[in-house]
CSV table of C-alpha atoms and ligand atoms in Angstrom, one decimal:
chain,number,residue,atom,x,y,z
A,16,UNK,CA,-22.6,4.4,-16.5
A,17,UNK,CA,-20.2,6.4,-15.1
A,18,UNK,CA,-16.9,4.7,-13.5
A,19,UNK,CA,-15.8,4.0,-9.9
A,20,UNK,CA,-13.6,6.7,-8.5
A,21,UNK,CA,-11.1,6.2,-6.3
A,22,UNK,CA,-7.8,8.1,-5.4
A,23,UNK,CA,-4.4,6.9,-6.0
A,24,UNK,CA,-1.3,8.5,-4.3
A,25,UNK,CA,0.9,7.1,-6.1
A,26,UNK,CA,0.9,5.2,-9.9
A,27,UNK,CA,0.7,1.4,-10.0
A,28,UNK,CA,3.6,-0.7,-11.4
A,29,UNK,CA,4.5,-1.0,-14.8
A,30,UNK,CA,2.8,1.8,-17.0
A,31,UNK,CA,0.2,-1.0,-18.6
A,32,UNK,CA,-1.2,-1.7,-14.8
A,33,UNK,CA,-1.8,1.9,-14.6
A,34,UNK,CA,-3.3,2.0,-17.9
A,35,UNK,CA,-5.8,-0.7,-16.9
A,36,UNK,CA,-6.7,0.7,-13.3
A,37,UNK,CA,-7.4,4.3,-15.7
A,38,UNK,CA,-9.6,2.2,-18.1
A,39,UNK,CA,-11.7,0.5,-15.2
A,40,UNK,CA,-11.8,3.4,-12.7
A,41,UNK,CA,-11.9,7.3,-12.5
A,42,UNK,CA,-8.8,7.0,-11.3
A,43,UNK,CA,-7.6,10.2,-9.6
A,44,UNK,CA,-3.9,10.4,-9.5
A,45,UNK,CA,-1.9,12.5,-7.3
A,46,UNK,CA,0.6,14.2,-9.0
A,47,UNK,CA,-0.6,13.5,-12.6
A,48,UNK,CA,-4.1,14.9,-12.3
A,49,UNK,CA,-3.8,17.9,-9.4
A,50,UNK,CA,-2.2,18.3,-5.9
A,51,UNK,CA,-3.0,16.1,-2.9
A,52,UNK,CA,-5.1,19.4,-1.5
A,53,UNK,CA,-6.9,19.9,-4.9
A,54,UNK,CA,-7.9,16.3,-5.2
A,55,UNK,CA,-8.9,16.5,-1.9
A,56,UNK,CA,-11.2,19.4,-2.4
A,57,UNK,CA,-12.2,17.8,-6.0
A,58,UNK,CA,-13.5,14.1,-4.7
A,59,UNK,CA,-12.4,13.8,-1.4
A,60,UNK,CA,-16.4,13.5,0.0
A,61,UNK,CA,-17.0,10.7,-2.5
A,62,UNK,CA,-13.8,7.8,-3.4
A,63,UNK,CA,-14.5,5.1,-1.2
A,64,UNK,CA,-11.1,3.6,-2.5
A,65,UNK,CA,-7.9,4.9,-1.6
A,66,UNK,CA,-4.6,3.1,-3.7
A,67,UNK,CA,-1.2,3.7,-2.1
A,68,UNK,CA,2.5,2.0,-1.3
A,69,UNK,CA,4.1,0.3,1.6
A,70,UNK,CA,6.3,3.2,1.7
A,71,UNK,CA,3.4,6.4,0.9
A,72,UNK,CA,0.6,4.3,3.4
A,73,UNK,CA,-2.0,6.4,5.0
A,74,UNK,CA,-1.8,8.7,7.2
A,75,UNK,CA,-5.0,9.5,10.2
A,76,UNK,CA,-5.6,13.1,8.8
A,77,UNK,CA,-6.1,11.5,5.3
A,78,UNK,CA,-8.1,8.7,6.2
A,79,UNK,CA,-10.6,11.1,8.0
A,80,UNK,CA,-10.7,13.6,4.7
A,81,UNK,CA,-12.2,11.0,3.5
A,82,UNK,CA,-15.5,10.3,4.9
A,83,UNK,CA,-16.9,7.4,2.9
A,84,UNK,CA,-13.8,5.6,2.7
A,85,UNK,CA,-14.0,2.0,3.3
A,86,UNK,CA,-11.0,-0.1,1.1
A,87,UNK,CA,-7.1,1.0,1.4
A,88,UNK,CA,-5.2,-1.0,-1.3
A,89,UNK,CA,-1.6,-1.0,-0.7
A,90,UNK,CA,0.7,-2.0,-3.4
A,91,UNK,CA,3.2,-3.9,-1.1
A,92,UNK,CA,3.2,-6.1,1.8
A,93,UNK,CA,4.5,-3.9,4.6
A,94,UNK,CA,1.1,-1.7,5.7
A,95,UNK,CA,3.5,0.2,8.9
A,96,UNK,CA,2.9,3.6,7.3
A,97,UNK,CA,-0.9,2.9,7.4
A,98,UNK,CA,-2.6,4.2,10.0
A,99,UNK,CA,-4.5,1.1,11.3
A,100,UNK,CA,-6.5,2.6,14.2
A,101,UNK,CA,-7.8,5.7,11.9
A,102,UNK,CA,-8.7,2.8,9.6
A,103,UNK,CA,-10.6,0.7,11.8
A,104,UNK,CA,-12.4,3.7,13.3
A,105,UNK,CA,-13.7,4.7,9.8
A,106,UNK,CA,-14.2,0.8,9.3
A,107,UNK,CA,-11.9,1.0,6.3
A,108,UNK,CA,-10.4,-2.1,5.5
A,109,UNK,CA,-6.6,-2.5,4.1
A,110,UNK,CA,-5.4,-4.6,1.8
A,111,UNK,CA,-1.9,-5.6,0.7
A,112,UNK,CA,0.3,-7.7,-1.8
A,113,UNK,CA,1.5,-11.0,0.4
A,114,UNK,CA,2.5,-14.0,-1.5
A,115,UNK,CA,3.8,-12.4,-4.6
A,116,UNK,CA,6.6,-10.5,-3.6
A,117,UNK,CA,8.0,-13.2,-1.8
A,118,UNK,CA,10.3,-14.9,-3.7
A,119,UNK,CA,12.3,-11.5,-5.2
A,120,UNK,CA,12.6,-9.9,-1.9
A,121,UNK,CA,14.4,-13.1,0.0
A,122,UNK,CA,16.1,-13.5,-3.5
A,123,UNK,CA,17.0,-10.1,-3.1
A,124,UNK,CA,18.3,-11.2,0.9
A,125,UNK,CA,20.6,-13.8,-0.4
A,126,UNK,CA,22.1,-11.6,-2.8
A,127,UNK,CA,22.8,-8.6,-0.6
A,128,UNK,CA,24.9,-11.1,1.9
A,129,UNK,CA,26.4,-12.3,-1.5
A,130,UNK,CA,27.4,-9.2,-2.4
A,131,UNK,CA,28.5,-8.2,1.3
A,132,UNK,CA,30.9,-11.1,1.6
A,133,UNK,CA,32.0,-12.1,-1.5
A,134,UNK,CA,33.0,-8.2,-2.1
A,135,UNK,CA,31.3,-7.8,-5.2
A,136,UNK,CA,30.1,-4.3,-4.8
A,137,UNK,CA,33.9,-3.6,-4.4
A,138,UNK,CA,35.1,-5.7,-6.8
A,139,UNK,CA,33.0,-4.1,-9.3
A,140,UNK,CA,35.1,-0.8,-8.5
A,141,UNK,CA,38.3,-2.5,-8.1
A,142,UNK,CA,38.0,-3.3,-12.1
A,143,UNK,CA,36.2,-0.2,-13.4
A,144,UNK,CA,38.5,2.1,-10.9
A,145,UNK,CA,41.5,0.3,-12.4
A,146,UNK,CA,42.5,-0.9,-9.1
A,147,UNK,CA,43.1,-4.3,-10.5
A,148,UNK,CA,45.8,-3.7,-12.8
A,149,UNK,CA,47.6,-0.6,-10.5
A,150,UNK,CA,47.3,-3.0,-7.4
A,151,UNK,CA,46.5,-6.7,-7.9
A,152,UNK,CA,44.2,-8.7,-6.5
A,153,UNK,CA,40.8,-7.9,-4.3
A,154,UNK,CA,41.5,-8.7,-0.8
A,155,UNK,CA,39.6,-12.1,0.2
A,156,UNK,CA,36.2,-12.0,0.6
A,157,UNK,CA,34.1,-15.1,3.3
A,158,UNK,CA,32.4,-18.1,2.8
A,159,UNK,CA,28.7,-18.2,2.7
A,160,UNK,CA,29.1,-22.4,3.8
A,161,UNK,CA,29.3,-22.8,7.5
A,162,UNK,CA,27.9,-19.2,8.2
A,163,UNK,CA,24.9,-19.3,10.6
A,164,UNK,CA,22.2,-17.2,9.4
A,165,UNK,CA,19.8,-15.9,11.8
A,166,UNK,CA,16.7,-14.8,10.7
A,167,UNK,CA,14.6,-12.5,12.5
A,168,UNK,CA,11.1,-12.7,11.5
A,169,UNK,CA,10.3,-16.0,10.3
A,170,UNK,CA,7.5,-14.8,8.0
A,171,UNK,CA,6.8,-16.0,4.4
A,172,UNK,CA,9.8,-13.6,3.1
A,173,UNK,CA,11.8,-15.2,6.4
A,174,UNK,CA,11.3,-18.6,5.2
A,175,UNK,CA,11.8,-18.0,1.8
A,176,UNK,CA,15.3,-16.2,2.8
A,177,UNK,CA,16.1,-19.6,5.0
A,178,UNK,CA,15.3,-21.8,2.9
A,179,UNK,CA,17.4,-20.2,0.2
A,180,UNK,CA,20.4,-19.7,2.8
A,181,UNK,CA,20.4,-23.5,3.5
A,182,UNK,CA,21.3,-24.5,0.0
A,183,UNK,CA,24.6,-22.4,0.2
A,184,UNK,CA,25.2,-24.5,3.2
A,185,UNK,CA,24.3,-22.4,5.6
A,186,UNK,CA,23.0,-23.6,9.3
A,187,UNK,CA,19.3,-21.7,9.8
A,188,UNK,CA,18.4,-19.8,13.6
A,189,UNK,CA,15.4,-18.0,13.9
A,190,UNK,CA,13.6,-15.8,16.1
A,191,UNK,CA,9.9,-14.7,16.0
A,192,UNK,CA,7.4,-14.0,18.9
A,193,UNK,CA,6.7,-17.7,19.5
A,194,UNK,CA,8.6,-20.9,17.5
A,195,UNK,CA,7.0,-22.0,14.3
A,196,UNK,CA,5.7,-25.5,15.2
A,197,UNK,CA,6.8,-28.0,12.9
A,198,UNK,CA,10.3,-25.8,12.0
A,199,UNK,CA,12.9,-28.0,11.4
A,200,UNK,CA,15.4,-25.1,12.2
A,201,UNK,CA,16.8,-23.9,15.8
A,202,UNK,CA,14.7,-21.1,17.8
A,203,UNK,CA,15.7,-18.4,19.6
A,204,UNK,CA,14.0,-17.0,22.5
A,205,UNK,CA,15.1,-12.9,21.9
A,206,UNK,CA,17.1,-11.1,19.0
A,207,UNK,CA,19.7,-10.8,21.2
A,208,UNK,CA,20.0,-14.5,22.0
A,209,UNK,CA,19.6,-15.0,18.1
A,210,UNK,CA,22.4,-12.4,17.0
A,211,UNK,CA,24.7,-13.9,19.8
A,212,UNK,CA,24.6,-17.3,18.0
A,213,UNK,CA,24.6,-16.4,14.7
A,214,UNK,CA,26.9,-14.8,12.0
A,215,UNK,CA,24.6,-13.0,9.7
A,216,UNK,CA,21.4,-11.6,11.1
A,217,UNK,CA,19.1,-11.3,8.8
A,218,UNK,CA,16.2,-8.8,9.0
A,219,UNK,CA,13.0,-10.2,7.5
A,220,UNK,CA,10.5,-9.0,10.3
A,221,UNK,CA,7.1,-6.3,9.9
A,222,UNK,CA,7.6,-2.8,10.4
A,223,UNK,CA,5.7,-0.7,12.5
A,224,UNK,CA,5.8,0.0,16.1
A,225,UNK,CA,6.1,-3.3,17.6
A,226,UNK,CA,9.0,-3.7,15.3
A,227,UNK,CA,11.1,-1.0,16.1
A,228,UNK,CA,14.6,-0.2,17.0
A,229,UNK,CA,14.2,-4.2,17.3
A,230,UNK,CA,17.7,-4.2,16.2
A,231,UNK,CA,19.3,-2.0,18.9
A,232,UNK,CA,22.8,-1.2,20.1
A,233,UNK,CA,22.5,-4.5,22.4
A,234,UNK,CA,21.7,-7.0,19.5
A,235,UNK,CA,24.6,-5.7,17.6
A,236,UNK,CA,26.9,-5.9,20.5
A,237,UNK,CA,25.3,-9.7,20.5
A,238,UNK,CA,26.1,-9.9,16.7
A,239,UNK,CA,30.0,-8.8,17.4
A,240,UNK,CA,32.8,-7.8,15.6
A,241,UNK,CA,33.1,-11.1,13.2
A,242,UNK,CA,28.8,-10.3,12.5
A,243,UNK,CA,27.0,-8.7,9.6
A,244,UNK,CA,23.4,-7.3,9.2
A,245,UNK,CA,20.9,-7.4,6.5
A,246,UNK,CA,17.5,-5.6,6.2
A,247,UNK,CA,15.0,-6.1,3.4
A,248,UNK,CA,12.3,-5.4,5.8
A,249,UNK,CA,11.8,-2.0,6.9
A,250,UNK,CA,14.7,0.9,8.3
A,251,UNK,CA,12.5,1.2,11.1
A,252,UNK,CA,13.7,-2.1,12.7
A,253,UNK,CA,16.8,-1.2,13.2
A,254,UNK,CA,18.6,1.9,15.1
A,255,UNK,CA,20.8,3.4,12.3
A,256,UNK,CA,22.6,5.2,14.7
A,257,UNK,CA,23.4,2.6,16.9
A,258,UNK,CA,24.6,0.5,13.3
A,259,UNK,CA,26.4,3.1,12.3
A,260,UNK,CA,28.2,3.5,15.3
A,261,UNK,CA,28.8,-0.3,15.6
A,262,UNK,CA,30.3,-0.3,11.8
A,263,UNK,CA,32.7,2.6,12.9
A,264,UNK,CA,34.0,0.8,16.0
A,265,UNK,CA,34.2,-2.4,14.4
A,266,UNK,CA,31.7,-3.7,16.5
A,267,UNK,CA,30.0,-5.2,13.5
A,268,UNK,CA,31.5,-6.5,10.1
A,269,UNK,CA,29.4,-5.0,7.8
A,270,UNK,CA,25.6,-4.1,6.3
A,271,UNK,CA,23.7,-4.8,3.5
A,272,UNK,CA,21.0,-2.5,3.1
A,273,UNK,CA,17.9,-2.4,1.4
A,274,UNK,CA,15.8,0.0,3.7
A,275,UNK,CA,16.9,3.0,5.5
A,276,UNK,CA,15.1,5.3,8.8
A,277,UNK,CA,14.6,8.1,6.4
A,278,UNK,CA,14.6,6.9,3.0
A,279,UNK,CA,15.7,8.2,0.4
A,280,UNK,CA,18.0,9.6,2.3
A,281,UNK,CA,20.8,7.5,3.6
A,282,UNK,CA,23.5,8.4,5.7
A,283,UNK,CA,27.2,9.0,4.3
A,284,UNK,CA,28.2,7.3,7.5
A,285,UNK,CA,27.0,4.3,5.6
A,286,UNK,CA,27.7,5.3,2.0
A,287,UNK,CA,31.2,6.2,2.9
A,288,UNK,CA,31.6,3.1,4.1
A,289,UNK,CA,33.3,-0.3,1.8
A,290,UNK,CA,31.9,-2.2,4.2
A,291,UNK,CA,28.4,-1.5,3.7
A,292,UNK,CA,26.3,-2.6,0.6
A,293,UNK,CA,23.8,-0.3,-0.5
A,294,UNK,CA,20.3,-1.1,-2.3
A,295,UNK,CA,17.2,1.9,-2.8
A,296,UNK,CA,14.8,-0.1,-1.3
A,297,UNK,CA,14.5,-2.9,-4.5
A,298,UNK,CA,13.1,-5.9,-2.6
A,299,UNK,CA,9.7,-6.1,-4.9
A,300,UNK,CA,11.1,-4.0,-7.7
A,301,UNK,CA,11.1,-6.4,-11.0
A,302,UNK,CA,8.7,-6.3,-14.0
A,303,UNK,CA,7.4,-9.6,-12.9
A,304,UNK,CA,6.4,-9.2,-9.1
A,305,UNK,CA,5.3,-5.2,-9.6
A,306,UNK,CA,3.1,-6.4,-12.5
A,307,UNK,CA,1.6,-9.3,-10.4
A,308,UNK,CA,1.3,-6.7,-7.0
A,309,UNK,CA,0.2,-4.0,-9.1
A,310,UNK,CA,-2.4,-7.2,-10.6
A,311,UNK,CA,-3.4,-8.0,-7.0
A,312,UNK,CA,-4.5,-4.1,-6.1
A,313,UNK,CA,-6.2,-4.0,-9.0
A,314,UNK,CA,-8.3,-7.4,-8.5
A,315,UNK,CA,-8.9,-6.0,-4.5
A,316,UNK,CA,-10.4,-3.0,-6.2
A,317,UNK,CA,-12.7,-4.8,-8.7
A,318,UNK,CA,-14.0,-7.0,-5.6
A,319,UNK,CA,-14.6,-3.9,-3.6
A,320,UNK,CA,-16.5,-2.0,-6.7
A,321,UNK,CA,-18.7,-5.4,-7.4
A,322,UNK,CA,-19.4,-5.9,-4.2
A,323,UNK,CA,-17.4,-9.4,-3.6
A,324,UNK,CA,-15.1,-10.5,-0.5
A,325,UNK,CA,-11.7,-8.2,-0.8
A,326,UNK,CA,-8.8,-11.2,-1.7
A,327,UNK,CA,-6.2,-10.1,0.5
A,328,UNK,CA,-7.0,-7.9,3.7
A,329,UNK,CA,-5.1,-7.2,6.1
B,409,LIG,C1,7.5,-1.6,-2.2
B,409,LIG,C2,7.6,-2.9,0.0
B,409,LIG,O1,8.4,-0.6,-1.8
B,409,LIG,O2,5.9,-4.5,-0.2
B,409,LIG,C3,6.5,-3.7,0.5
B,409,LIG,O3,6.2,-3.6,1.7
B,409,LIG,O4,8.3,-2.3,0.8
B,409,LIG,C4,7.8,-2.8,-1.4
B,409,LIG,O5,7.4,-3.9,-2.1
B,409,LIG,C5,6.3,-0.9,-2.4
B,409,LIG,O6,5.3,-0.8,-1.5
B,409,LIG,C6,6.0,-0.5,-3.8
B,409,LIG,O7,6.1,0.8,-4.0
């Protein structure tokens, strides 16, 4: 019997994932096997699977080149680059990675507003530059203890990143659309109200449309000149012009940054900047959690080729 095809824009995970989604499927792979536009041509009229990225997603011209298209499965949690109306028009169905990139991408969270305030990104140069030896000691870095940490987008990866935040002592505010009954930490009726109270604003919100510029030139007047930012959620949340003009007016403290408007490219504004840690989008990007995600599409796919409910749709 010949095997289910479906078209992949992008390779899954750790090579051995791949490997198994080429030994299950007729995997047709962009890049590796032909051209977006020759695949197209190729098997375009029959996948009914498409496999893609949080960053890649779907756009409406693609969804409709494929005309019996009914399962996207996105390797990542974030679906904003997926063209969700297109979708549901076709009655295609997404699916993503939730649960199990959690943990490494508010791990990830903490360790950017480490890095940010305990210097480390420039106290790694200060050694290997020689700094240390030709000028003493790193200037003092901040407490994480005492800090309040708001966290915008109190989501699994936002709880995750608050609950972490608390053990280095620090006091938890949140805001999301509506309060999280039962949260034993303090809401906050706007992301300006929240980035006036806090000290660290911490980006842990959905992309997409609803999402952005969320993170405007007003909420980082709120966060002041004593305030930092980080995003591990997406660059669309926040207006990188209005941040970078904010970090050159010391309006804000400082960034750490795992996503970026235009990624990969990222503005010298920001890498010129010794204030600003820098991270190439890395939230999910371990062996452990891109072998479980890349495990996840591949188990959506199976339920969609046999016929059984998808695991995790959208
Ligand atoms: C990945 C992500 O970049 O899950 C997401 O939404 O942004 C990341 O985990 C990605 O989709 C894997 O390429």
């Amino acid at each position: 019997m010949s095997k289910f095809p479906l078209l992949a824009l992008s390779p899954l995970g750790p090579s051995d994932i791949q490997e198994q989604l080429d030994a299950e499927f007729e995997c047709h792979l962009v890049g590796r096997d032909g051209s977006l536009e020759e695949l197209l041509e190729r098997v375009g009229g029959q996948v009914t699977a498409l496999v893609t990225t949080g960053g890649r997603g779907a756009e409406a011209e693609l969804i409709e080149a494929l005309p019996k298209l009914r399962v996207i499965a996105c390797y990542g949690v974030g679906v904003d680059a997926i063209d969700h109306a297109a979708a549901g028009r076709q009655g295609v169905t997404v699916t993503n990675t939730p649960d199990v990139l959690t943990d490494d991408v508010a791990d990830l969270a903490v360790f950017l507003l480490g890095s940010l305030h305990r210097l480390l990104v420039r106290g790694d140069h200060w050694v290997r530059s020689g700094a240390w030896s030709r000028s003493g000691d790193l200037p003092l870095g901040r407490s994480l203890r005492g800090r309040r940490a708001g966290i915008l987008g109190l989501g699994r990866i936002g709880e995750a990143t608050a609950r972490r935040l608390e053990v280095f002592g620090m006091e938890i505010l949140y805001h999301k659309r509506s309060p999280k009954p039962d949260s034993r930490w303090t809401y906050m009726d706007s992301p300006q109200a929240l980035a006036r109270q806090c000290d660290d604003l911490m980006v842990c919100c959905s992309g997409g449309a609803a999402t952005r510029h969320l993170v405007d030139d007003k909420v980082l007047e709120a966060l002041g000149p004593t305030g930092t930012l980080v995003n591990v959620a997406r660059g669309s949340v926040v207006d990188e012009g209005a941040l970078i003009a904010a970090l050159q007016d010391g309006r804000v403290a400082g960034a750490a940054l795992d996503v970026f408007e235009n990624e990969p490219q990222v503005p010298e504004a920001l890498s010129g900047r010794d204030n600003v840690v820098l991270a190439p989008h890395i939230g999910s990007a371990t062996w452990e959690t891109r072998r479980a995600m890349g495990n996840l599409v591949l188990d959506n796919l199976r339920a969609h080729r046999d016929g059984r409910a998808l695991l995790t749709p959208v």
